[in-house]
mmCIF file of C-alpha atoms in Angstrom:
data_model
loop_
_atom_site.group_PDB
_atom_site.id
_atom_site.type_symbol
_atom_site.label_atom_id
_atom_site.label_comp_id
_atom_site.label_asym_id
_atom_site.label_seq_id
_atom_site.Cartn_x
_atom_site.Cartn_y
_atom_site.Cartn_z
ATOM 1 C CA MET Y 1 26.232 -53.400 -1.083
ATOM 2 C CA ASN Y 2 27.788 -50.681 1.007
ATOM 3 C CA SER Y 3 27.880 -51.209 4.741
ATOM 4 C CA ILE Y 4 25.892 -48.786 6.862
ATOM 5 C CA ILE Y 5 27.659 -47.523 9.919
ATOM 6 C CA LYS Y 6 25.929 -45.910 12.843
ATOM 7 C CA ASN Y 7 28.241 -44.414 15.407
ATOM 8 C CA SER Y 8 27.536 -43.653 19.021
ATOM 9 C CA LEU Y 9 26.669 -40.041 18.173
ATOM 10 C CA GLY Y 10 23.780 -41.190 16.002
ATOM 11 C CA PHE Y 11 25.139 -40.342 12.537
ATOM 12 C CA LYS Y 12 24.816 -42.752 9.598
ATOM 13 C CA THR Y 13 27.356 -42.794 6.817
ATOM 14 C CA ASP Y 14 28.522 -45.059 4.039
ATOM 15 C CA VAL Y 15 32.143 -45.999 4.687
ATOM 16 C CA PRO Y 16 34.083 -47.608 1.827
ATOM 17 C CA PHE Y 17 37.250 -49.396 2.947
ATOM 18 C CA ARG Y 18 39.403 -48.237 0.068
ATOM 19 C CA ASN Y 19 43.174 -48.255 0.238
ATOM 20 C CA LYS Y 20 43.153 -49.469 3.817
ATOM 21 C CA LYS Y 21 44.559 -52.351 5.800
ATOM 22 C CA ALA Y 22 41.982 -53.865 8.115
ATOM 23 C CA LEU Y 23 42.181 -56.235 11.068
ATOM 24 C CA LEU Y 24 39.034 -58.352 11.452
ATOM 25 C CA ILE Y 25 38.554 -59.849 14.937
ATOM 26 C CA ILE Y 26 36.044 -62.700 14.894
ATOM 27 C CA GLY Y 27 34.241 -64.227 17.886
ATOM 28 C CA ASN Y 28 31.717 -66.977 18.471
ATOM 29 C CA GLY Y 29 28.737 -64.754 17.675
ATOM 30 C CA TYR Y 30 29.800 -64.947 14.046
ATOM 31 C CA ASP Y 31 29.633 -68.749 13.982
ATOM 32 C CA LEU Y 32 26.292 -68.707 15.778
ATOM 33 C CA SER Y 33 24.910 -66.229 13.231
ATOM 34 C CA ARG Y 34 25.783 -68.606 10.409
ATOM 35 C CA GLY Y 35 24.038 -71.484 12.167
ATOM 36 C CA TYR Y 36 26.926 -73.389 13.731
ATOM 37 C CA PRO Y 37 26.088 -74.913 17.169
ATOM 38 C CA THR Y 38 29.329 -73.761 18.780
ATOM 39 C CA ARG Y 39 28.116 -72.867 22.262
ATOM 40 C CA TYR Y 40 29.705 -74.829 25.076
ATOM 41 C CA THR Y 41 26.215 -76.068 25.983
ATOM 42 C CA ASP Y 42 25.992 -77.582 22.476
ATOM 43 C CA PHE Y 43 29.294 -79.322 23.118
ATOM 44 C CA PHE Y 44 28.081 -80.730 26.434
ATOM 45 C CA ASN Y 45 24.894 -81.990 24.795
ATOM 46 C CA TYR Y 46 27.110 -83.764 22.264
ATOM 47 C CA LEU Y 47 29.135 -85.363 25.065
ATOM 48 C CA ASP Y 48 25.927 -86.350 26.876
ATOM 49 C CA GLY Y 49 24.887 -88.266 23.782
ATOM 50 C CA LYS Y 50 28.118 -90.247 23.781
ATOM 51 C CA ILE Y 51 27.637 -91.753 27.245
ATOM 52 C CA ASP Y 52 24.905 -93.742 28.941
ATOM 53 C CA ASN Y 53 21.763 -91.673 29.250
ATOM 54 C CA GLU Y 54 21.437 -92.746 32.882
ATOM 55 C CA ILE Y 55 24.770 -91.148 33.725
ATOM 56 C CA ALA Y 56 24.070 -87.933 31.829
ATOM 57 C CA VAL Y 57 20.705 -87.484 33.526
ATOM 58 C CA SER Y 58 22.091 -88.337 36.954
ATOM 59 C CA LEU Y 59 24.795 -85.715 36.671
ATOM 60 C CA THR Y 60 22.287 -82.886 36.409
ATOM 61 C CA ASN Y 61 18.765 -84.003 37.296
ATOM 62 C CA GLY Y 62 18.883 -87.250 39.252
ATOM 63 C CA THR Y 63 19.331 -88.360 42.825
ATOM 64 C CA GLN Y 64 23.081 -87.955 42.660
ATOM 65 C CA ALA Y 65 22.853 -84.317 41.623
ATOM 66 C CA SER Y 66 20.401 -83.708 44.439
ATOM 67 C CA SER Y 67 22.965 -85.292 46.733
ATOM 68 C CA ILE Y 68 25.424 -82.524 45.923
ATOM 69 C CA SER Y 69 22.815 -79.971 46.912
ATOM 70 C CA MET Y 70 22.045 -81.926 50.080
ATOM 71 C CA ILE Y 71 25.698 -82.102 51.057
ATOM 72 C CA LYS Y 72 26.161 -78.381 50.463
ATOM 73 C CA LYS Y 73 23.343 -77.647 52.911
ATOM 74 C CA ASN Y 74 25.061 -79.717 55.643
ATOM 75 C CA TYR Y 75 22.034 -81.811 56.506
ATOM 76 C CA SER Y 76 22.053 -84.369 59.318
ATOM 77 C CA ILE Y 77 24.642 -87.145 59.352
ATOM 78 C CA PRO Y 78 22.214 -89.852 58.050
ATOM 79 C CA ASP Y 79 21.192 -87.617 55.153
ATOM 80 C CA TYR Y 80 24.815 -86.727 54.565
ATOM 81 C CA ASN Y 81 25.881 -90.368 54.434
ATOM 82 C CA PHE Y 82 23.001 -91.272 52.111
ATOM 83 C CA ALA Y 83 23.851 -88.401 49.777
ATOM 84 C CA PHE Y 84 27.499 -89.290 49.800
ATOM 85 C CA ASN Y 85 26.874 -92.963 49.028
ATOM 86 C CA GLN Y 86 24.671 -91.972 46.092
ATOM 87 C CA LEU Y 87 27.430 -89.753 44.745
ATOM 88 C CA VAL Y 88 30.178 -92.327 45.232
ATOM 89 C CA ASN Y 89 28.147 -94.879 43.282
ATOM 90 C CA LEU Y 90 27.767 -92.433 40.399
ATOM 91 C CA LEU Y 91 31.402 -91.379 40.356
ATOM 92 C CA SER Y 92 32.547 -94.996 40.442
ATOM 93 C CA LEU Y 93 30.387 -95.684 37.409
ATOM 94 C CA ILE Y 94 31.787 -92.588 35.694
ATOM 95 C CA GLN Y 95 35.347 -93.674 36.420
ATOM 96 C CA ASN Y 96 34.673 -97.073 34.887
ATOM 97 C CA LYS Y 97 33.442 -95.316 31.744
ATOM 98 C CA ASN Y 98 36.739 -93.394 31.498
ATOM 99 C CA LEU Y 99 35.038 -90.004 31.360
ATOM 100 C CA ASN Y 100 36.834 -86.678 31.619
ATOM 101 C CA PHE Y 101 37.176 -84.809 34.899
ATOM 102 C CA TRP Y 102 36.188 -81.429 33.436
ATOM 103 C CA TYR Y 103 33.066 -82.831 31.812
ATOM 104 C CA VAL Y 104 31.906 -84.506 35.012
ATOM 105 C CA TYR Y 105 32.725 -81.615 37.335
ATOM 106 C CA LEU Y 106 31.086 -78.945 35.173
ATOM 107 C CA LYS Y 107 27.998 -81.113 34.687
ATOM 108 C CA LEU Y 108 27.726 -81.481 38.458
ATOM 109 C CA LYS Y 109 27.815 -77.673 38.730
ATOM 110 C CA GLU Y 110 24.928 -77.303 36.287
ATOM 111 C CA LEU Y 111 22.412 -77.882 39.079
ATOM 112 C CA SER Y 112 23.449 -74.867 41.136
ATOM 113 C CA ASP Y 113 25.563 -72.520 38.980
ATOM 114 C CA PRO Y 114 23.987 -70.721 35.992
ATOM 115 C CA THR Y 115 27.468 -69.983 34.617
ATOM 116 C CA TRP Y 116 28.515 -73.650 34.670
ATOM 117 C CA SER Y 117 28.994 -73.776 30.873
ATOM 118 C CA ASP Y 118 31.301 -70.740 30.724
ATOM 119 C CA VAL Y 119 34.191 -73.166 30.461
ATOM 120 C CA GLU Y 120 37.201 -70.873 30.693
ATOM 121 C CA THR Y 121 35.761 -68.903 33.607
ATOM 122 C CA GLN Y 122 34.930 -72.123 35.418
ATOM 123 C CA ILE Y 123 38.430 -73.467 34.819
ATOM 124 C CA LYS Y 124 39.898 -70.428 36.548
ATOM 125 C CA LEU Y 125 37.471 -70.613 39.475
ATOM 126 C CA THR Y 126 38.217 -74.309 39.882
ATOM 127 C CA LEU Y 127 41.973 -73.761 39.907
ATOM 128 C CA LEU Y 128 41.650 -71.006 42.501
ATOM 129 C CA ASP Y 129 39.686 -73.435 44.705
ATOM 130 C CA VAL Y 130 42.567 -75.929 44.801
ATOM 131 C CA ASN Y 131 44.136 -74.831 48.057
ATOM 132 C CA GLN Y 132 46.024 -76.477 50.896
ATOM 133 C CA SER Y 133 42.819 -77.311 52.733
ATOM 134 C CA LEU Y 134 41.612 -79.406 49.801
ATOM 135 C CA ILE Y 135 45.022 -81.043 49.337
ATOM 136 C CA ASP Y 136 45.152 -82.007 53.039
ATOM 137 C CA THR Y 137 41.660 -83.460 52.805
ATOM 138 C CA LEU Y 138 42.460 -85.466 49.687
ATOM 139 C CA ASN Y 139 45.560 -86.880 51.359
ATOM 140 C CA LYS Y 140 43.385 -88.408 54.083
ATOM 141 C CA ARG Y 141 41.157 -90.488 51.862
ATOM 142 C CA GLY Y 142 39.908 -92.689 54.696
ATOM 143 C CA ILE Y 143 38.672 -89.717 56.709
ATOM 144 C CA PHE Y 144 37.679 -87.820 53.586
ATOM 145 C CA TYR Y 145 34.709 -90.073 52.988
ATOM 146 C CA HIS Y 146 33.070 -88.773 56.140
ATOM 147 C CA LEU Y 147 32.490 -85.469 57.867
ATOM 148 C CA ASN Y 148 36.063 -84.286 57.359
ATOM 149 C CA LEU Y 149 34.879 -83.100 53.955
ATOM 150 C CA ASP Y 150 33.069 -80.269 55.718
ATOM 151 C CA ARG Y 151 36.434 -78.589 56.209
ATOM 152 C CA TYR Y 152 36.417 -77.707 52.534
ATOM 153 C CA LYS Y 153 33.820 -75.374 51.035
ATOM 154 C CA ASN Y 154 33.775 -76.746 47.450
ATOM 155 C CA LYS Y 155 32.458 -80.220 48.137
ATOM 156 C CA SER Y 156 31.596 -80.876 44.481
ATOM 157 C CA LEU Y 157 35.243 -80.370 43.513
ATOM 158 C CA GLY Y 158 36.469 -82.464 46.429
ATOM 159 C CA PHE Y 159 34.208 -85.375 45.609
ATOM 160 C CA THR Y 160 35.067 -85.338 41.911
ATOM 161 C CA LEU Y 161 38.812 -85.104 42.477
ATOM 162 C CA SER Y 162 38.680 -87.926 45.013
ATOM 163 C CA CYS Y 163 37.179 -90.155 42.353
ATOM 164 C CA PHE Y 164 39.555 -89.236 39.536
ATOM 165 C CA LEU Y 165 42.913 -88.683 41.225
ATOM 166 C CA PRO Y 166 45.343 -91.581 41.583
ATOM 167 C CA THR Y 167 45.801 -92.512 45.223
ATOM 168 C CA ASP Y 168 49.440 -91.398 45.217
ATOM 169 C CA THR Y 169 48.574 -87.793 44.234
ATOM 170 C CA GLN Y 170 49.649 -85.868 47.315
ATOM 171 C CA THR Y 171 50.838 -82.419 46.280
ATOM 172 C CA ASN Y 172 49.295 -79.383 44.663
ATOM 173 C CA ILE Y 173 51.795 -79.694 41.798
ATOM 174 C CA SER Y 174 50.648 -83.191 40.902
ATOM 175 C CA ILE Y 175 47.001 -82.157 41.245
ATOM 176 C CA PHE Y 176 47.510 -79.284 38.808
ATOM 177 C CA SER Y 177 49.395 -81.586 36.439
ATOM 178 C CA PHE Y 178 46.452 -83.981 36.540
ATOM 179 C CA LEU Y 179 43.997 -81.150 35.853
ATOM 180 C CA LEU Y 180 46.080 -79.934 32.897
ATOM 181 C CA ASP Y 181 46.297 -83.449 31.437
ATOM 182 C CA GLN Y 182 42.538 -83.774 31.759
ATOM 183 C CA LEU Y 183 42.095 -80.361 30.133
ATOM 184 C CA LYS Y 184 44.134 -81.465 27.129
ATOM 185 C CA LEU Y 185 41.893 -84.513 26.723
ATOM 186 C CA PHE Y 186 38.859 -82.236 27.089
ATOM 187 C CA GLU Y 187 40.245 -80.018 24.326
ATOM 188 C CA GLN Y 188 40.648 -83.049 22.093
ATOM 189 C CA SER Y 189 36.984 -83.894 22.624
ATOM 190 C CA PHE Y 190 36.055 -80.334 21.691
ATOM 191 C CA ARG Y 191 38.200 -80.552 18.554
ATOM 192 C CA ASP Y 192 36.372 -83.752 17.606
ATOM 193 C CA TYR Y 193 33.052 -81.974 18.171
ATOM 194 C CA ILE Y 194 33.936 -78.956 16.003
ATOM 195 C CA THR Y 195 35.191 -81.286 13.290
ATOM 196 C CA HIS Y 196 31.907 -83.202 13.497
ATOM 197 C CA ILE Y 197 29.565 -80.212 13.239
ATOM 198 C CA THR Y 198 31.488 -78.644 10.342
ATOM 199 C CA LEU Y 199 31.308 -81.721 8.116
ATOM 200 C CA PRO Y 200 29.202 -80.834 5.049
ATOM 201 C CA ASP Y 201 26.547 -83.429 5.905
ATOM 202 C CA ASN Y 202 26.170 -82.019 9.430
ATOM 203 C CA ILE Y 203 25.720 -78.346 8.525
ATOM 204 C CA HIS Y 204 22.038 -77.438 8.626
ATOM 205 C CA GLN Y 205 21.563 -73.736 7.950
ATOM 206 C CA THR Y 206 18.416 -71.740 7.433
ATOM 207 C CA ASP Y 207 18.177 -69.586 4.315
ATOM 208 C CA GLU Y 208 18.823 -66.546 6.504
ATOM 209 C CA GLN Y 209 21.970 -68.100 7.958
ATOM 210 C CA LYS Y 210 23.244 -69.059 4.517
ATOM 211 C CA GLU Y 211 22.671 -65.518 3.292
ATOM 212 C CA PHE Y 212 24.530 -64.120 6.291
ATOM 213 C CA GLU Y 213 27.535 -66.349 5.637
ATOM 214 C CA GLN Y 214 27.586 -65.542 1.926
ATOM 215 C CA LYS Y 215 27.243 -61.797 2.324
ATOM 216 C CA ALA Y 216 29.036 -61.076 5.596
ATOM 217 C CA THR Y 217 32.335 -60.255 3.932
ATOM 218 C CA HIS Y 218 30.582 -58.106 1.312
ATOM 219 C CA ARG Y 219 28.813 -56.193 4.044
ATOM 220 C CA LEU Y 220 31.997 -55.722 6.006
ATOM 221 C CA VAL Y 221 34.229 -54.481 3.208
ATOM 222 C CA GLY Y 222 31.877 -53.314 0.478
ATOM 223 C CA SER Y 223 32.731 -54.098 -3.124
ATOM 224 C CA ASN Y 224 36.370 -53.076 -3.008
ATOM 225 C CA HIS Y 225 38.879 -55.944 -2.864
ATOM 226 C CA THR Y 226 42.155 -54.109 -3.266
ATOM 227 C CA PHE Y 227 43.170 -53.647 0.343
ATOM 228 C CA ASP Y 228 44.995 -55.906 2.770
ATOM 229 C CA ILE Y 229 42.987 -57.833 5.331
ATOM 230 C CA SER Y 230 44.142 -59.633 8.463
ATOM 231 C CA ILE Y 231 41.855 -61.996 10.349
ATOM 232 C CA LEU Y 232 42.335 -62.741 14.043
ATOM 233 C CA ASN Y 233 39.918 -65.595 14.639
ATOM 234 C CA PHE Y 234 38.987 -66.479 18.219
ATOM 235 C CA ASN Y 235 36.850 -69.356 16.955
ATOM 236 C CA TYR Y 236 38.034 -72.885 16.327
ATOM 237 C CA THR Y 237 36.432 -72.931 12.886
ATOM 238 C CA SER Y 238 37.768 -71.417 9.697
ATOM 239 C CA PHE Y 239 36.639 -68.109 8.295
ATOM 240 C CA PRO Y 240 34.581 -69.156 5.236
ATOM 241 C CA ASP Y 241 36.099 -69.102 1.796
ATOM 242 C CA SER Y 242 34.832 -66.066 -0.051
ATOM 243 C CA GLU Y 243 34.634 -65.109 -3.676
ATOM 244 C CA LEU Y 244 36.203 -61.833 -2.605
ATOM 245 C CA THR Y 245 39.920 -61.637 -3.161
ATOM 246 C CA PHE Y 246 42.328 -59.236 -1.531
ATOM 247 C CA THR Y 247 45.769 -57.957 -2.296
ATOM 248 C CA ASN Y 248 46.998 -59.758 0.823
ATOM 249 C CA GLN Y 249 45.161 -61.871 3.348
ATOM 250 C CA HIS Y 250 46.478 -63.265 6.618
ATOM 251 C CA GLN Y 251 44.518 -65.392 9.081
ATOM 252 C CA TRP Y 252 45.300 -66.696 12.541
ATOM 253 C CA ASN Y 253 43.080 -68.898 14.691
ATOM 254 C CA ILE Y 254 44.717 -67.652 17.836
ATOM 255 C CA HIS Y 255 43.593 -70.555 20.049
ATOM 256 C CA GLY Y 256 43.983 -73.165 17.345
ATOM 257 C CA ALA Y 257 41.561 -74.675 14.861
ATOM 258 C CA ALA Y 258 39.789 -78.011 14.601
ATOM 259 C CA SER Y 259 41.457 -78.479 11.234
ATOM 260 C CA SER Y 260 44.910 -78.451 12.860
ATOM 261 C CA SER Y 261 46.445 -80.788 15.408
ATOM 262 C CA ASN Y 262 45.918 -78.620 18.493
ATOM 263 C CA LEU Y 263 43.481 -76.203 20.033
ATOM 264 C CA ILE Y 264 43.509 -74.750 23.529
ATOM 265 C CA PHE Y 265 41.317 -73.499 26.327
ATOM 266 C CA GLY Y 266 42.956 -71.075 28.723
ATOM 267 C CA ILE Y 267 42.462 -68.453 31.396
ATOM 268 C CA ASP Y 268 43.451 -64.802 31.253
ATOM 269 C CA SER Y 269 46.939 -64.190 32.631
ATOM 270 C CA THR Y 270 46.087 -60.816 34.198
ATOM 271 C CA GLY Y 271 47.047 -60.866 37.859
ATOM 272 C CA ILE Y 272 48.611 -64.356 37.747
ATOM 273 C CA SER Y 273 52.303 -64.543 38.563
ATOM 274 C CA PRO Y 274 54.503 -66.734 36.330
ATOM 275 C CA ASP Y 275 55.614 -68.667 39.417
ATOM 276 C CA SER Y 276 52.010 -69.560 40.331
ATOM 277 C CA PRO Y 277 51.092 -73.240 39.832
ATOM 278 C CA ILE Y 278 48.084 -72.164 37.770
ATOM 279 C CA TYR Y 279 50.112 -70.008 35.362
ATOM 280 C CA ARG Y 280 50.482 -73.047 33.106
ATOM 281 C CA PHE Y 281 46.719 -72.777 32.438
ATOM 282 C CA THR Y 282 46.898 -69.191 31.159
ATOM 283 C CA LYS Y 283 46.428 -68.491 27.481
ATOM 284 C CA THR Y 284 49.894 -66.936 27.443
ATOM 285 C CA SER Y 285 51.535 -70.116 28.688
ATOM 286 C CA ARG Y 286 49.354 -72.455 26.639
ATOM 287 C CA LEU Y 287 50.105 -70.540 23.430
ATOM 288 C CA MET Y 288 53.814 -70.547 24.184
ATOM 289 C CA PHE Y 289 53.998 -74.331 24.366
ATOM 290 C CA ALA Y 290 51.108 -75.410 22.133
ATOM 291 C CA ASN Y 291 52.966 -75.005 18.819
ATOM 292 C CA LEU Y 292 49.722 -74.225 17.038
ATOM 293 C CA GLU Y 293 49.824 -74.790 13.305
ATOM 294 C CA SER Y 294 47.276 -72.072 12.558
ATOM 295 C CA SER Y 295 49.438 -69.065 13.459
ATOM 296 C CA ASP Y 296 50.408 -66.374 10.969
ATOM 297 C CA PRO Y 297 53.129 -63.927 12.069
ATOM 298 C CA GLU Y 298 51.935 -61.303 9.585
ATOM 299 C CA VAL Y 299 48.434 -60.858 11.019
ATOM 300 C CA LEU Y 300 49.568 -57.777 12.922
ATOM 301 C CA SER Y 301 51.071 -54.946 10.906
ATOM 302 C CA PRO Y 302 51.827 -51.323 11.816
ATOM 303 C CA ASP Y 303 49.934 -50.303 8.677
ATOM 304 C CA ILE Y 304 46.568 -51.412 10.059
ATOM 305 C CA ASN Y 305 44.185 -48.468 10.297
ATOM 306 C CA SER Y 306 40.845 -50.233 10.830
ATOM 307 C CA ILE Y 307 39.907 -52.804 13.477
ATOM 308 C CA LEU Y 308 36.558 -54.555 13.085
ATOM 309 C CA PHE Y 309 35.059 -56.677 15.865
ATOM 310 C CA ILE Y 310 32.392 -59.125 14.738
ATOM 311 C CA GLY Y 311 30.668 -61.629 16.992
ATOM 312 C CA HIS Y 312 33.080 -61.183 19.894
ATOM 313 C CA SER Y 313 31.622 -60.807 23.384
ATOM 314 C CA LEU Y 314 34.556 -58.571 24.421
ATOM 315 C CA SER Y 315 34.883 -60.620 27.589
ATOM 316 C CA GLU Y 316 37.606 -59.817 30.078
ATOM 317 C CA ALA Y 317 39.244 -63.190 29.364
ATOM 318 C CA ASP Y 318 40.558 -61.692 26.103
ATOM 319 C CA TYR Y 319 41.365 -58.181 27.321
ATOM 320 C CA SER Y 320 45.091 -58.860 27.329
ATOM 321 C CA TYR Y 321 44.959 -59.567 23.590
ATOM 322 C CA PHE Y 322 43.024 -56.408 22.805
ATOM 323 C CA GLN Y 323 45.215 -54.237 24.990
ATOM 324 C CA SER Y 324 48.313 -55.601 23.259
ATOM 325 C CA ILE Y 325 46.809 -54.837 19.850
ATOM 326 C CA PHE Y 326 45.800 -51.322 20.912
ATOM 327 C CA ASP Y 327 49.293 -50.712 22.269
ATOM 328 C CA TYR Y 328 50.948 -52.069 19.142
ATOM 329 C CA LEU Y 329 48.883 -49.768 16.921
ATOM 330 C CA SER Y 330 48.947 -46.889 19.434
ATOM 331 C CA ILE Y 331 45.263 -46.191 18.869
ATOM 332 C CA TYR Y 332 45.320 -43.007 20.978
ATOM 333 C CA ASN Y 333 47.798 -41.235 18.714
ATOM 334 C CA ASN Y 334 47.389 -42.974 15.362
ATOM 335 C CA PRO Y 335 44.418 -42.685 12.965
ATOM 336 C CA VAL Y 336 43.044 -46.173 13.734
ATOM 337 C CA THR Y 337 39.254 -46.560 13.537
ATOM 338 C CA LEU Y 338 37.408 -49.132 15.679
ATOM 339 C CA TYR Y 339 34.272 -50.726 14.231
ATOM 340 C CA PHE Y 340 32.035 -52.793 16.494
ATOM 341 C CA CYS Y 341 29.689 -54.884 14.371
ATOM 342 C CA TYR Y 342 26.093 -55.752 15.190
ATOM 343 C CA ASN Y 343 23.159 -57.332 13.364
ATOM 344 C CA GLU Y 344 19.413 -57.954 13.621
ATOM 345 C CA PHE Y 345 19.985 -59.990 16.768
ATOM 346 C CA HIS Y 346 21.079 -56.819 18.565
ATOM 347 C CA GLU Y 347 18.478 -54.590 16.930
ATOM 348 C CA ASP Y 348 15.647 -56.887 17.992
ATOM 349 C CA SER Y 349 16.688 -56.803 21.649
ATOM 350 C CA PRO Y 350 17.377 -53.421 23.263
ATOM 351 C CA ASP Y 351 18.767 -55.167 26.367
ATOM 352 C CA ILE Y 352 21.314 -57.118 24.317
ATOM 353 C CA MET Y 353 22.331 -54.000 22.393
ATOM 354 C CA GLU Y 354 22.728 -52.040 25.627
ATOM 355 C CA ALA Y 355 24.862 -54.814 27.136
ATOM 356 C CA TYR Y 356 27.007 -54.844 24.000
ATOM 357 C CA GLN Y 357 27.543 -51.087 24.136
ATOM 358 C CA LEU Y 358 28.430 -51.322 27.842
ATOM 359 C CA SER Y 359 30.996 -54.005 27.058
ATOM 360 C CA ILE Y 360 32.544 -51.690 24.450
ATOM 361 C CA HIS Y 361 32.782 -48.873 26.959
ATOM 362 C CA SER Y 362 34.209 -51.253 29.583
ATOM 363 C CA LEU Y 363 36.901 -52.493 27.191
ATOM 364 C CA LEU Y 364 37.985 -48.999 26.190
ATOM 365 C CA LYS Y 365 37.777 -47.682 29.736
ATOM 366 C CA LYS Y 366 40.000 -50.470 31.038
ATOM 367 C CA TYR Y 367 42.425 -49.926 28.202
ATOM 368 C CA GLY Y 368 42.475 -46.201 28.951
ATOM 369 C CA ASN Y 369 43.436 -47.005 32.536
ATOM 370 C CA THR Y 370 46.585 -48.727 31.259
ATOM 371 C CA LEU Y 371 47.902 -45.628 29.458
ATOM 372 C CA ASP Y 372 50.841 -43.878 31.074
ATOM 373 C CA ASN Y 373 49.215 -40.487 30.668
ATOM 374 C CA VAL Y 374 46.229 -40.495 33.032
ATOM 375 C CA SER Y 375 44.455 -37.689 31.168
ATOM 376 C CA HIS Y 376 44.738 -39.663 27.926
ATOM 377 C CA GLY Y 377 43.065 -42.620 29.590
ATOM 378 C CA ASP Y 378 40.238 -40.468 30.890
ATOM 379 C CA ASN Y 379 39.414 -38.951 27.505
ATOM 380 C CA LEU Y 380 40.120 -41.917 25.186
ATOM 381 C CA ILE Y 381 36.475 -42.640 24.347
ATOM 382 C CA SER Y 382 35.641 -38.976 23.850
ATOM 383 C CA LYS Y 383 38.668 -38.523 21.596
ATOM 384 C CA LEU Y 384 37.726 -41.532 19.443
ATOM 385 C CA LEU Y 385 34.154 -40.287 19.089
ATOM 386 C CA LEU Y 386 35.107 -36.717 18.222
ATOM 387 C CA GLU Y 387 37.558 -37.947 15.588
ATOM 388 C CA HIS Y 388 34.917 -40.365 14.183
ATOM 389 C CA ARG Y 389 37.128 -43.317 15.021
ATOM 390 C CA LEU Y 390 34.614 -45.248 17.169
ATOM 391 C CA LYS Y 391 31.702 -46.626 15.183
ATOM 392 C CA MET Y 392 28.947 -49.218 15.240
ATOM 393 C CA LEU Y 393 28.756 -51.223 12.018
ATOM 394 C CA PHE Y 394 25.603 -53.093 10.944
ATOM 395 C CA VAL Y 395 26.386 -56.361 9.177
#
């Protein structure tokens, strides 16, 4: 079946990918469309099920969670002390269960922060909150358990760190080392989760999801198999085996895969100096030292003339990757066509489709701002449209 492409100007055309080399960029929306529960909230639900129900409920709905809210509002000293004692009891229980810092802290944020499960964003916000004020407070543990905590705005972080940190942790360097060690353990838990949900006995797909998985590649590339394809996979799962065969195929799970020994979470390196203590948490640094087994040096090639995005949110956390790819292929000057894929999920919700189109414009606008020639940056989107090199692809 030929893929139908609708570009931003409203035209519909059949586009066969003959004699081309394509780069397919895959995001989590692809896994969700084929029925895999790969949202971070799914992962947290899995972790909830592995600990005592009393603890899981208390972290988000119980008295202890309410205590966080109470403390944040700076109630009277008796209320403050009651709330604090409730929280200390919970965190002591958590510590005895050998739970992970990132799990506990993000679950505590669920009560008050709707973005609590956006793990990589929350990691960055947490790291930026580790400042000298917090370090000074943590170094005075005896005073910390009283009103001195009010000196620090992020009380949830202060309480959680005070429970998890060894008593001899007294510098920002050692605190960041602790947080990175905990992140690596958190990543291992996520790898275990992805491995669990992708076991054959644990995959429960609807007929529609099975059809999507079976036909997605057909819909993306049509019936022609004679071109090269490169796959840059932002997921931790594998791109499904397909009956389609290609002249050459290269695949890279850029942040690692559950099937390999390592996978990583990381923050975008934009604006973070290499000498910053949080630089070690950037995707750039993590990739440099992770020694991921799933890399393929031939994924990028100067011969690529089609880039297809499927299921990727185009979030700013991955802008540095996209900008590097656009630079490498020189998309302003070279005949490279960008295809942004969508499906029934987008068609059924005008708001979601509009948000997706805005994210496309934001990505290209920000990339245009990086070009040396200011006028080129200003007219990048118009140039791509006029040359029919910016298209929306229904899959």
